[in-house]
PDB file of C-alpha atoms in Angstrom:
ATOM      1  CA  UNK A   1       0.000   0.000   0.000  1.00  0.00           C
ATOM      2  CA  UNK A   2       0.988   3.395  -0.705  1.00  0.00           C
ATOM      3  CA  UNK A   3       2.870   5.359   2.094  1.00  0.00           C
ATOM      4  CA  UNK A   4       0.712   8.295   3.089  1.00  0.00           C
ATOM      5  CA  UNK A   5       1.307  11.886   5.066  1.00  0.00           C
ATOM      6  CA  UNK A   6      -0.626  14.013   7.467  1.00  0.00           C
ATOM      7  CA  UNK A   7       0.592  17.129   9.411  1.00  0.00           C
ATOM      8  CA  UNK A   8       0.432  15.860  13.020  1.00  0.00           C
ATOM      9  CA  UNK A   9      -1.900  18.342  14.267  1.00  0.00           C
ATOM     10  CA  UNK A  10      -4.759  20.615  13.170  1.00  0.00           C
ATOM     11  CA  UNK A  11      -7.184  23.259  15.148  1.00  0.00           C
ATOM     12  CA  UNK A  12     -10.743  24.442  14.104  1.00  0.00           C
ATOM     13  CA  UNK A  13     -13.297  26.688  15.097  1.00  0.00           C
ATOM     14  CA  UNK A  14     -16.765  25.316  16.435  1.00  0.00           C
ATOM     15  CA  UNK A  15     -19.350  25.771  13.785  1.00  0.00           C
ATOM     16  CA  UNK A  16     -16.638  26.027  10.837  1.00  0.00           C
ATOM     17  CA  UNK A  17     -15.363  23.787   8.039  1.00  0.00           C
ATOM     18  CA  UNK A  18     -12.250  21.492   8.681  1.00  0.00           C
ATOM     19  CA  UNK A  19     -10.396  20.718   6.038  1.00  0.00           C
ATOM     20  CA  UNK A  20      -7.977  17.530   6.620  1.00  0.00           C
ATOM     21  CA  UNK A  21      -5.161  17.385   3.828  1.00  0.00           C
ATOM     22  CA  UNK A  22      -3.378  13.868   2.916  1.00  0.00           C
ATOM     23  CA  UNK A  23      -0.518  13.366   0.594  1.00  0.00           C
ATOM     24  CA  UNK A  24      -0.377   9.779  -1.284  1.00  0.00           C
ATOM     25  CA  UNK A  25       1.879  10.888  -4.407  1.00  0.00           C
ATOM     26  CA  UNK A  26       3.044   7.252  -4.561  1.00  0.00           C
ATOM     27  CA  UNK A  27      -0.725   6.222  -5.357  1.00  0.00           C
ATOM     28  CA  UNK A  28      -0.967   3.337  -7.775  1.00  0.00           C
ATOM     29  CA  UNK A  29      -4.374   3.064 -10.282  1.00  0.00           C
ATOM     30  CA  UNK A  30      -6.256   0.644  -8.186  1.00  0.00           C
ATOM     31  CA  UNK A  31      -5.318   2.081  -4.784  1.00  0.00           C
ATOM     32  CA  UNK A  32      -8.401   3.514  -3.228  1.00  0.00           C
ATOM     33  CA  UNK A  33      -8.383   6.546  -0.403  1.00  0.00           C
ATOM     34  CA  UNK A  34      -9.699   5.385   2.918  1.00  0.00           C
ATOM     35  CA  UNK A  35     -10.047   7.821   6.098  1.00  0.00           C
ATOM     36  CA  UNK A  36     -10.770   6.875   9.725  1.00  0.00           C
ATOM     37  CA  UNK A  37     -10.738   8.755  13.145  1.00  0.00           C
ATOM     38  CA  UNK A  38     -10.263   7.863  16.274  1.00  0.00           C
ATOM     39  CA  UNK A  39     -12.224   9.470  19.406  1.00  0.00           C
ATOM     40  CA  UNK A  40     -10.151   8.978  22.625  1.00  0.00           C
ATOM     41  CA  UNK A  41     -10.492   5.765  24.050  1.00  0.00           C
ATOM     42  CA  UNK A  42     -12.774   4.605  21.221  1.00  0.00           C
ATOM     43  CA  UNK A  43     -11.448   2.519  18.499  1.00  0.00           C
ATOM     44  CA  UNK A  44     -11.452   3.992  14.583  1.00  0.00           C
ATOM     45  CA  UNK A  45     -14.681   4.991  13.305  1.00  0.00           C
ATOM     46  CA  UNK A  46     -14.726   4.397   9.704  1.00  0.00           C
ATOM     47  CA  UNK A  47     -15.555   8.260   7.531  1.00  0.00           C
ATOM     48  CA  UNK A  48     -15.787   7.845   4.017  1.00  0.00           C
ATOM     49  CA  UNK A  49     -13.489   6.387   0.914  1.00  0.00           C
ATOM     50  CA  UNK A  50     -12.913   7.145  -2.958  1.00  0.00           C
ATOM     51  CA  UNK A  51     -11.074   6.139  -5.732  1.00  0.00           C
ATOM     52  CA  UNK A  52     -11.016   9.557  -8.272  1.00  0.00           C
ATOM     53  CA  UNK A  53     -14.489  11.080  -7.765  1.00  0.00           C
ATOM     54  CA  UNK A  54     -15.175  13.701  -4.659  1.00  0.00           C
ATOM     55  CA  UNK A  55     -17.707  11.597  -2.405  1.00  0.00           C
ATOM     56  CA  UNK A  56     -19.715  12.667  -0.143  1.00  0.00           C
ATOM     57  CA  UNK A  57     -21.875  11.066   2.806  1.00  0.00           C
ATOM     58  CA  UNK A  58     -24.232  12.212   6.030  1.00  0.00           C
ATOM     59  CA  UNK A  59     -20.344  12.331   7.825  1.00  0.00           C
ATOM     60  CA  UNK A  60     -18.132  14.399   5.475  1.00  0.00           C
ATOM     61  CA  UNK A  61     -16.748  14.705   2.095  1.00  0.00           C
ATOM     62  CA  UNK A  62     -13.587  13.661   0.266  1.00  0.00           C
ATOM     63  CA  UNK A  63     -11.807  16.036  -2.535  1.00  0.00           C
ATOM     64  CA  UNK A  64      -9.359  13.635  -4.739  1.00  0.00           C
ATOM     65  CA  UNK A  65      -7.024  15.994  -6.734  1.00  0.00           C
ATOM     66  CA  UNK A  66      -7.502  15.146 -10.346  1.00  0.00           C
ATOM     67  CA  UNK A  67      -3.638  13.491 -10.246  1.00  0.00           C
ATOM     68  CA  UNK A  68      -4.943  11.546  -7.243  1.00  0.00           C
ATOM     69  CA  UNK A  69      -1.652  12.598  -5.653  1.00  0.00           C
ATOM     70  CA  UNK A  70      -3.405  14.128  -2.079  1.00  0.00           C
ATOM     71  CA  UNK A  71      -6.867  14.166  -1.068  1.00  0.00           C
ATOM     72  CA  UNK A  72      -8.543  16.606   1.537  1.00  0.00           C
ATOM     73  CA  UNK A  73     -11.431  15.028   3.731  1.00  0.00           C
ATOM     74  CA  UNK A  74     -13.575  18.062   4.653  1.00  0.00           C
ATOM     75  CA  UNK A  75     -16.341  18.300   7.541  1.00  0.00           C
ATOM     76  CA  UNK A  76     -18.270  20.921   7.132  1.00  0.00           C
ATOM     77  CA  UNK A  77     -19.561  22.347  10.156  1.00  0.00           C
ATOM     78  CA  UNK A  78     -17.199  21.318  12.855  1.00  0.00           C
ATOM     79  CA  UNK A  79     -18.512  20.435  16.771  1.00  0.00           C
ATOM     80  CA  UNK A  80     -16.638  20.045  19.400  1.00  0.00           C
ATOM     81  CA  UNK A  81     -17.406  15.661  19.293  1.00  0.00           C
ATOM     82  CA  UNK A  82     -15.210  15.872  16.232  1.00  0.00           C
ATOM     83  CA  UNK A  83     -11.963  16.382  18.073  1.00  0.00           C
ATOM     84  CA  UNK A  84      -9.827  13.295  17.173  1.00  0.00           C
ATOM     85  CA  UNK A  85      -7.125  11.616  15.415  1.00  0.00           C
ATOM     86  CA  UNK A  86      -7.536  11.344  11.717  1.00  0.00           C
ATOM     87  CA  UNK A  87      -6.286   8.492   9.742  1.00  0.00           C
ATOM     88  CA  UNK A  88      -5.860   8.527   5.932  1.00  0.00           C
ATOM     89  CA  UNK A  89      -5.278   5.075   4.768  1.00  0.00           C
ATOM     90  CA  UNK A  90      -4.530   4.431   1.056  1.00  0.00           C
ATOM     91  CA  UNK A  91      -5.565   0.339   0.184  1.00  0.00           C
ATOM     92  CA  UNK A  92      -5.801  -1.690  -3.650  1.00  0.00           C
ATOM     93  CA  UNK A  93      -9.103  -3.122  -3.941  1.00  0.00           C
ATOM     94  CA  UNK A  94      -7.659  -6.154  -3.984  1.00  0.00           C
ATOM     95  CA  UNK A  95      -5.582  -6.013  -0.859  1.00  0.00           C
ATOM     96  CA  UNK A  96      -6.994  -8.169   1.904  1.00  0.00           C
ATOM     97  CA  UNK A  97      -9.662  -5.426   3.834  1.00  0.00           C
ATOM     98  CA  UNK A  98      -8.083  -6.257   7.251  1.00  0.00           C
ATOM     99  CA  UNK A  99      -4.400  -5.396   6.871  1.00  0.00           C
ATOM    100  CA  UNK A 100      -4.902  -1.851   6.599  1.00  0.00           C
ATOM    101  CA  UNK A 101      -1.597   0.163   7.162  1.00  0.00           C
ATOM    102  CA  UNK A 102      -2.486   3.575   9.389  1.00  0.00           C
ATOM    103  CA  UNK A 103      -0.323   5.898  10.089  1.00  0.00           C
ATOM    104  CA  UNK A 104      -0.099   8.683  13.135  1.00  0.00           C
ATOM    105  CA  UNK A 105      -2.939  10.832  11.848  1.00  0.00           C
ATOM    106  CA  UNK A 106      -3.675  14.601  11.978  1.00  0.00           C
ATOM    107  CA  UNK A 107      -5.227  15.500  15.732  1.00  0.00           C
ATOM    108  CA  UNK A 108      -7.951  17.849  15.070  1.00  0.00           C
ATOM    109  CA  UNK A 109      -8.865  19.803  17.774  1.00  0.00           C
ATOM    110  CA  UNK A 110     -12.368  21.738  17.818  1.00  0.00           C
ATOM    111  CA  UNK A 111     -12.177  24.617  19.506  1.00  0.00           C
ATOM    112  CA  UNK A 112     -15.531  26.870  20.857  1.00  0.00           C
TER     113      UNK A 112
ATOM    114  CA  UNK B   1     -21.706   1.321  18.363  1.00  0.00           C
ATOM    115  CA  UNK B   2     -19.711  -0.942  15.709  1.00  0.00           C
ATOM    116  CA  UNK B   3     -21.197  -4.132  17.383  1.00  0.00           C
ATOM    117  CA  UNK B   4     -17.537  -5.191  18.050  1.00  0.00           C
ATOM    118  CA  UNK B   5     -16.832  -5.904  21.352  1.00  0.00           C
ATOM    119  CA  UNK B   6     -13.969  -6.441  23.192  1.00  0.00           C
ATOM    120  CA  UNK B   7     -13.064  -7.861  26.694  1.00  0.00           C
ATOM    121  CA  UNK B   8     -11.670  -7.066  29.018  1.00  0.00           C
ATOM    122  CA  UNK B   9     -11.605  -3.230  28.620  1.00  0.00           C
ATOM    123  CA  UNK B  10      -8.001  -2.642  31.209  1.00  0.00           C
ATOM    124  CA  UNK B  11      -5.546  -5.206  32.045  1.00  0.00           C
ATOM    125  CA  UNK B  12      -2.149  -5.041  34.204  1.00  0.00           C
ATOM    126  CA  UNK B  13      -0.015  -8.273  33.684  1.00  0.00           C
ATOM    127  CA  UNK B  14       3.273  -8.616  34.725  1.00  0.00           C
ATOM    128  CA  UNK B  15       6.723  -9.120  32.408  1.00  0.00           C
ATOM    129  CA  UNK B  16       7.065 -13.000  31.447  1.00  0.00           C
ATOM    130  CA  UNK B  17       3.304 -13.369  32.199  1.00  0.00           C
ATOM    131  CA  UNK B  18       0.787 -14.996  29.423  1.00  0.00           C
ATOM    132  CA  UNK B  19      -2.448 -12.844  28.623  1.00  0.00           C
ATOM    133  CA  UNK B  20      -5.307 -13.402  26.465  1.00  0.00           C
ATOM    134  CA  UNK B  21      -7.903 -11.053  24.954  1.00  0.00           C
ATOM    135  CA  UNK B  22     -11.104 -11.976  23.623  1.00  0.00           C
ATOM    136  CA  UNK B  23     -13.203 -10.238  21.182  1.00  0.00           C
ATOM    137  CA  UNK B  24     -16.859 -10.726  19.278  1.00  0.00           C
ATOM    138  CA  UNK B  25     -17.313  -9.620  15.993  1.00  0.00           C
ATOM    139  CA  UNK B  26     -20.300  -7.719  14.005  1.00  0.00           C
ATOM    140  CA  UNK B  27     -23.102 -10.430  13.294  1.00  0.00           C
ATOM    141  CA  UNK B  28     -22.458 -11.578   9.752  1.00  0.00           C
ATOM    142  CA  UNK B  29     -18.764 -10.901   9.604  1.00  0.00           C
ATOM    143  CA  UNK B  30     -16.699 -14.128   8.974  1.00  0.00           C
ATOM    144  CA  UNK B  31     -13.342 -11.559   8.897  1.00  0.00           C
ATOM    145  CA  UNK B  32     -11.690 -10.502  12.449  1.00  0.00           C
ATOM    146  CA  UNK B  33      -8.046  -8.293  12.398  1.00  0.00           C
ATOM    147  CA  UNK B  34      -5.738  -7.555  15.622  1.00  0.00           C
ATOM    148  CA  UNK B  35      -4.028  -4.430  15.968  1.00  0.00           C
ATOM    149  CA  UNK B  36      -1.709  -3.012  18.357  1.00  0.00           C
ATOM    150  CA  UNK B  37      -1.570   0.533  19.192  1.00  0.00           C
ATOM    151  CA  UNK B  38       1.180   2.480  21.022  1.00  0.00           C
ATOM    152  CA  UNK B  39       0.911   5.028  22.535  1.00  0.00           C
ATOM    153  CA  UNK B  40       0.776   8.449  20.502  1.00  0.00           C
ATOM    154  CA  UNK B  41       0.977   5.781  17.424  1.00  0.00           C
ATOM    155  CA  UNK B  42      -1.277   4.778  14.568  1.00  0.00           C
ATOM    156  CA  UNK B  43      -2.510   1.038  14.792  1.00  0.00           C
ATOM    157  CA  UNK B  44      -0.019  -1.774  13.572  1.00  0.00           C
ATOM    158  CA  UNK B  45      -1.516  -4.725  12.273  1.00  0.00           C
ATOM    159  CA  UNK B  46      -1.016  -8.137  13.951  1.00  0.00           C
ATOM    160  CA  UNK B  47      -2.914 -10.474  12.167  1.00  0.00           C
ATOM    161  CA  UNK B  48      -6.074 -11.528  10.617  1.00  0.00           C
ATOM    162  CA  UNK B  49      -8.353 -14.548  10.880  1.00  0.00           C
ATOM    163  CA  UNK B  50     -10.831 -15.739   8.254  1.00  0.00           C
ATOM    164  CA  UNK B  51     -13.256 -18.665   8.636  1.00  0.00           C
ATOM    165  CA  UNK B  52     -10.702 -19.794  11.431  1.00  0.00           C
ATOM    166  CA  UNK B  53      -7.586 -19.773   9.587  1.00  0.00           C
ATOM    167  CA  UNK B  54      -5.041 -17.244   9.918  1.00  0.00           C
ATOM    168  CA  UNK B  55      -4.606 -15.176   6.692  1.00  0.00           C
ATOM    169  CA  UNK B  56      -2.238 -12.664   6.913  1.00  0.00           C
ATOM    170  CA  UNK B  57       0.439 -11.354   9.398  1.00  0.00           C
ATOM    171  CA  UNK B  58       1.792  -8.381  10.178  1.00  0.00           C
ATOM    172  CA  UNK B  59       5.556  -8.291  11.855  1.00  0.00           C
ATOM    173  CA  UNK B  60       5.017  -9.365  14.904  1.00  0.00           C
ATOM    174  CA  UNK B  61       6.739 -12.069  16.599  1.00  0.00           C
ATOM    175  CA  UNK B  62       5.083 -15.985  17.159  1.00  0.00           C
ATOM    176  CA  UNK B  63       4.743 -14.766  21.088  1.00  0.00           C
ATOM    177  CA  UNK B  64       1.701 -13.402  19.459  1.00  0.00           C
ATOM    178  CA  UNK B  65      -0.645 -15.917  18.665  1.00  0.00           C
ATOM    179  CA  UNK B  66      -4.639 -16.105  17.614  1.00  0.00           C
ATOM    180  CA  UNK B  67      -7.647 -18.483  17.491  1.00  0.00           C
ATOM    181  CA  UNK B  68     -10.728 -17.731  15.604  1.00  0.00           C
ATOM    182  CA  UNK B  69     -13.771 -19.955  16.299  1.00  0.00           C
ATOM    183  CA  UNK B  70     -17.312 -21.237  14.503  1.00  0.00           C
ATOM    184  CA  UNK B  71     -18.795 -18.008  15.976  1.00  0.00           C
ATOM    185  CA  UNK B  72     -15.955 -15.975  14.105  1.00  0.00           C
ATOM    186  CA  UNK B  73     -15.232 -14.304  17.903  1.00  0.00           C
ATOM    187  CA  UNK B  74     -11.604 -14.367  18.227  1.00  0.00           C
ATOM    188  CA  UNK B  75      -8.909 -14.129  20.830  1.00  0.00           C
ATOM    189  CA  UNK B  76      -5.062 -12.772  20.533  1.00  0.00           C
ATOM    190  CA  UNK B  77      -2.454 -14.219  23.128  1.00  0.00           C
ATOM    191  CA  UNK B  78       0.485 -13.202  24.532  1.00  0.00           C
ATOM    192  CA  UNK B  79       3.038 -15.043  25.604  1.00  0.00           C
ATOM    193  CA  UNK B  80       6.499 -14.073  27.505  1.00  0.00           C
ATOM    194  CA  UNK B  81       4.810 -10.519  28.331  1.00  0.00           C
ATOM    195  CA  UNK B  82       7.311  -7.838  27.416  1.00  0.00           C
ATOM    196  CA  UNK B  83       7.185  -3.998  28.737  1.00  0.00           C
ATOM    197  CA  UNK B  84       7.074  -3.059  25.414  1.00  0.00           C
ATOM    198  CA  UNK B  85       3.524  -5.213  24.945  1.00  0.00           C
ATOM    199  CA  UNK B  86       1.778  -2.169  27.241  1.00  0.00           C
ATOM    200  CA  UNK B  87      -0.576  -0.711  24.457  1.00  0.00           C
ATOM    201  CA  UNK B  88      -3.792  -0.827  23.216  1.00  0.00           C
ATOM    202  CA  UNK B  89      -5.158  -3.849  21.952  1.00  0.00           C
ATOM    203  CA  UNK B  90      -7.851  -3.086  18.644  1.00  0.00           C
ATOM    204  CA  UNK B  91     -10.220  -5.468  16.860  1.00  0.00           C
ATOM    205  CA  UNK B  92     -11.858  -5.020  13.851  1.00  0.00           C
ATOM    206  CA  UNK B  93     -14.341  -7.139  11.658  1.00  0.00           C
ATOM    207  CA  UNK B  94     -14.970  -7.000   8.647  1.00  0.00           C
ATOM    208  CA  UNK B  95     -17.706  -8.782   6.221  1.00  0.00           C
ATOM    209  CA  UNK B  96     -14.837 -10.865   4.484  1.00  0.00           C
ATOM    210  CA  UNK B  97     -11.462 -10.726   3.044  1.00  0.00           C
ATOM    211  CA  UNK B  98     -12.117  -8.517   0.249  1.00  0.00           C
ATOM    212  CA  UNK B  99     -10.111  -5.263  -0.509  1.00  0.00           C
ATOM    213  CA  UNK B 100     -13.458  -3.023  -0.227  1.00  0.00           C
ATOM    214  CA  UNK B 101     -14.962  -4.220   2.874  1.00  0.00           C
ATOM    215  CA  UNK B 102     -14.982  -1.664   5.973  1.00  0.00           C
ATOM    216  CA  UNK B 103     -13.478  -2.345   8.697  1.00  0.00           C
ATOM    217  CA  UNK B 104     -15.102  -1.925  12.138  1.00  0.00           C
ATOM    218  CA  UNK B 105     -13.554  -1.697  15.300  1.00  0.00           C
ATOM    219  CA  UNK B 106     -13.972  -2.621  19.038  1.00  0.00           C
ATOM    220  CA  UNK B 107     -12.862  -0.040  21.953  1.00  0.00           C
ATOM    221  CA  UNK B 108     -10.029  -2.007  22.439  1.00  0.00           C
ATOM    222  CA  UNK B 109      -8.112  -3.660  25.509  1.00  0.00           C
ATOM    223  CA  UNK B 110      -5.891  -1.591  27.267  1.00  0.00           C
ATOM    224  CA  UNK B 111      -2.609  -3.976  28.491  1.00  0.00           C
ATOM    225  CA  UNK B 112       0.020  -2.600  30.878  1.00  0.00           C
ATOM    226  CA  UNK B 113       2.645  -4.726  31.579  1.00  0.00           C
ATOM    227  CA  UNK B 114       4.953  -4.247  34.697  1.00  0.00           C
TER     228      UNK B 114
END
């Protein structure tokens, strides 16, 4: 799987957009964009995932750049329940679904 | 809720001591992955289990061992505790093996070792 890279930390305001960047520039064809986040003391919660179009769901959306090179997972009004670590994860469709390969995230930290 | 559950939720072992964890995966899925997270650390992957057999590992040493059963609930031991074990434990289930699939985790097992 391709390696992928996060800035270690992020703040927001309550009530705002927070936009997430992820760099995967080593992205191969059938490698699709995962992301994750983990809640303290929870285990990861599963967001949203793409391939080449934007997606959206009730959670957030995902931006693929057109080179598929870095993505940017946006949620679009922040609260303060969505401080937490942020994994991107980038995973073939044919790799095996349980040996995902996470990194150290972005902390996002909501602020009022 | 992911309707993963793990058990027990805090453990303190000792170094050279044995320990096993225990976890239930989502109704339907046949697919059960062990993770170990440091702490400040992204997950590492351990190993994976489908239909009982092992199918995948991550680099981890044979001190860390699984079992998967009919139920598709699974358990991850420990053996020769080291103080480098202390972390958090993560399961996740899955509806099979394929690339797609979400994964869905448990709370996890916190393991200190002394």
């Amino acid at each position: 799987d391709a390696k992928t890279t996060q800035p270690p930390s992020m703040d927001c305001a309550e009530g705002r957009a927070a936009n997430l960047p992820c760099n995967h520039s080593t992205i191969s064809g059938n490698e699709y964009v995962y992301w994750y986040r983990q809640i303290h003391s929870q285990g990861p919660q599963y967001i949203i995932h793409g391939l080449k179009n934007n997606e959206t769901n009730e959670m957030a959306s995902l931006i693929i750049t057109e080179d598929r090179k870095s993505s940017t997972l946006i949620l679009p009004h922040a609260t303060l329940r969505d401080t937490a670590v942020y994994y991107c994860i980038v995973r073939a469709s044919n790799t095996n679904a349980g040996k995902s390969t996470f990194g150290d995230g972005t902390t996002l930290t909501v602020k009022p | 809720e992911t309707g993963v559950t793990q058990s027990p939720t805090h453990l303190i072992k000792t170094r050279g001591q044995q320990v096993t964890l225990r976890c239930s995966s989502q109704s339907g899925h046949n697919t059960v992955s062990w993770y170990q997270q440091a702490l400040g650390q992204g997950p590492q992957f351990i190993f994976q289990y489908y239909r009982e057999e092992e199918n995948g590992r991550g680099n981890f040493p044979p001190r860390f061992s699984g079992l998967q059963f009919p139920n598709y609930s699974s358990e991850l031991n420990v053996n020769a505790l080291e103080l480098d074990d202390s972390a958090l434990y993560l399961c996740a289930s899955s509806p099979g093996l394929a690339g797609l699939n979400i994964q869905y985790f448990g709370a996890g097992t916190r393991l200190s070792v002394l």
